[in-house]
Amino acid sequence: MATKNVDLRHFTGFKSLTLLCLFLLYAPLIIVMVYSFNDSNSITRWNTVSLRWYYDLFYGVDAPKFKTAAINSVSIAVMAAISATVIATMAATAMLRAGSFRGKSVSFALINLPLMVPEIVTAVATLIFFSAIGFTTGYLTILIAHIVFCIPFAYLPIAARMQGIEDVYEQAAQDLYATRFQAFRLILLPLMAPGIISGFLLAFIISLDDFIITNFVKGAGVETLPTVIFGAVKQGIKPNIMAISTLLLAVSVGFVALSYFVGRMGEKANPTTTKQGD
Amino acid sequence: MSKDKEISVDIQNVTKSFGAFTALNGVSLDIRDNEFFTLLGPSGCGKTTLLRLIAGFEEVTNGAIHLYGQNIADLLPNERPINTVFQQYALFPHMNVTDNVMFGLLRLGHDTSKAKARVGEVLELVRLSDFADRMPSQLSGGQQQRVALARALAPSPKVLLLDEPLSALDLKLRQAVRLELKQIQVQTGITFIFVTHDQEEALTMSDRIAVLEGGRVQQVGSAREIYEAPENKFVADFIGETNLIDVTVSNVEKRKGSCVLPGGAQIICSAAEGALVGSGHLSIRPERIKITASGKGMLEGKTVRHIYLGTDLHIEVSLTSGSRVTVRMQNSTQIKIPNVGQSVGLDFEASSARLLVD
Ligand SMILES: Nc1ncnc2c1ncn2[C@@H]1O[C@H](COP(=O)(O)OP(=O)(O)OP(=O)(O)O)[C@@H](O)[C@H]1O
Ligand SMILES: [Mg+2]
């Protein structure tokens, strides 16, 4: 590959540029995380370490607001992720196991296009769609919108996994008297489990973190964590915002890491690498 | 095998096309009950395709396949009493050996305790009883192959399809497993359809062999028939080694041909179906040719080189007519080996030669 003198690492300023980028990326996050443990009413002046603002989140004046928002966020994320995962699994099965059918490449593009459409466009379009069909915006519209935009995110790891599983296993199952559905349920599904879990976790986190689309379709009175944080920030940043942001960040990082490790674990037990020992 | 034995799988004029490509072209075979039947042919000749048609993973483009008299065109793979040992074994990676072997039994609706007993039986048969709890990834290639065999045998299918099951094994293991496999076939009485491109494997195990080439059946017969009486150049060349000598055919009558050898000697030998008067090819196996002591013989030429094969030696002789002939002789101290460059005479029995069509 790259020989010594064209190696990117040897360009002058490469190291400092890298450090600058990393700084810009992570400094704000680190500051928020550190200051969430600040025992002070000010968001900039450091006092002493305490869990005061975390306590405030759960028992302070804003607690009921945050609690409702958290329940909405988590319940929507769970339902949206489950639905999106089921739909994505069926879509992947159709795309990769049903042979070729008319409009296959179009379907593939349609499944993945939402990843490239600017989110604000999707948000506006979804809102217009709901009002056109006379849906009152609220919890249900958020859920429907989340299911839809989570599908491509769930689809990617699931399809990647399914692609790696040769269809000879399902054929072996059918050869051993399994119906097509049994071959799917008893063989393909367990082999795909890492991809499915990965897809579910990704969809969950995408739903949990979404702000733009949610903000458009939520209607009055229904809030999720991102929208409630945004609302609170508009009225001036209280330190408890940093606490809740830190919690949300922790959950996100945790899920992304989990998704990554499940994917890795699946790779290690990859059926395509254990089939023969010649 | 007697001719009137019941037909197990009857393949009638089957053609299989993938788009414009014809993988199988008018294949007809009648595989008998309890038979160890081998499909032998070079890579890409359509062996796997034929098995997939029998198993039900592909549909015939033309023709029909009957199983014990019943047309199975409309049966799904899971509705056919046929099991397969796949070329890549395809053991279920998330199940241990027992669950793999039990899979087919449970799908057939056997209750768990009966199925367990049967699994014990077949694991015993393939000598893997100690490995019942292992995962496939914890087994050697040879063990995986035997699990695949046990899994396919467990439901006692009427026909067992084996797609080059020994190709991943090393030579010693392959030779041992060959005998085992043959023994299991005799013991279970199941019809085996065995695919290989290894002619030695085919010759040692099979009741009958079908030689396939380019999607067509070239010849069907016992190992001896195919080796001793090949019907065409391809079969003669693919099964074992042979010398093809250009001859002039002066007469063909009742499958006997009179041929004039390059040196002028004349012989009468068996002729393949369709042999014609004119120019033809005589096939003589290297081990059937003797080097004469006198230096005179039916064919004459000069030794070109020796090839050392361990138990045997190959002597390459360049005939006066220009073509080359290989003689196989035992690597024994009793036999005098001609030096390179020495003039030699070659003799063979007329019954060892066979006149072939192109
Ligand atoms: N699904 C398919 N689509 C197109 N061509 C195919 C398909 N399956 C097989 N073929 C072609 O049919 C021919 C026969 O293939 P097949 O797998 O039966 O060969 P084989 O005799 O089993 O060879 P090998 O010994 O290498 O396993 C090959 O030329 C192959 O490319
Ligand atoms: Mg093959």
mmCIF file of C-alpha atoms in Angstrom, chain A residues 108-119 122 148-157 202 206:
data_model
loop_
_atom_site.group_PDB
_atom_site.id
_atom_site.type_symbol
_atom_site.label_atom_id
_atom_site.label_comp_id
_atom_site.label_asym_id
_atom_site.label_seq_id
_atom_site.Cartn_x
_atom_site.Cartn_y
_atom_site.Cartn_z
ATOM 1 C CA PHE A 108 -33.126 -1.765 -2.739
ATOM 2 C CA ALA A 109 -32.816 1.922 -3.608
ATOM 3 C CA LEU A 110 -36.156 2.671 -1.945
ATOM 4 C CA ILE A 111 -35.104 0.985 1.291
ATOM 5 C CA ASN A 112 -31.853 2.914 1.529
ATOM 6 C CA LEU A 113 -32.832 6.266 0.033
ATOM 7 C CA PRO A 114 -34.091 7.723 3.325
ATOM 8 C CA LEU A 115 -30.501 7.621 4.568
ATOM 9 C CA MET A 116 -29.577 10.202 1.957
ATOM 10 C CA VAL A 117 -32.640 12.452 2.046
ATOM 11 C CA PRO A 118 -32.006 15.545 4.234
ATOM 12 C CA GLU A 119 -33.801 14.937 7.493
ATOM 13 C CA THR A 122 -38.373 14.094 5.532
ATOM 14 C CA VAL A 148 -40.359 4.533 9.108
ATOM 15 C CA PHE A 149 -37.057 6.325 9.414
ATOM 16 C CA CYS A 150 -35.557 3.547 11.547
ATOM 17 C CA ILE A 151 -36.105 0.881 8.881
ATOM 18 C CA PRO A 152 -33.006 1.629 6.767
ATOM 19 C CA PHE A 153 -30.834 1.768 9.876
ATOM 20 C CA ALA A 154 -32.088 -1.618 11.006
ATOM 21 C CA TYR A 155 -31.852 -2.976 7.453
ATOM 22 C CA LEU A 156 -28.130 -2.337 6.977
ATOM 23 C CA PRO A 157 -26.656 -4.668 9.628
ATOM 24 C CA LEU A 202 -29.048 0.893 16.071
ATOM 25 C CA ILE A 206 -31.559 6.505 16.209
#
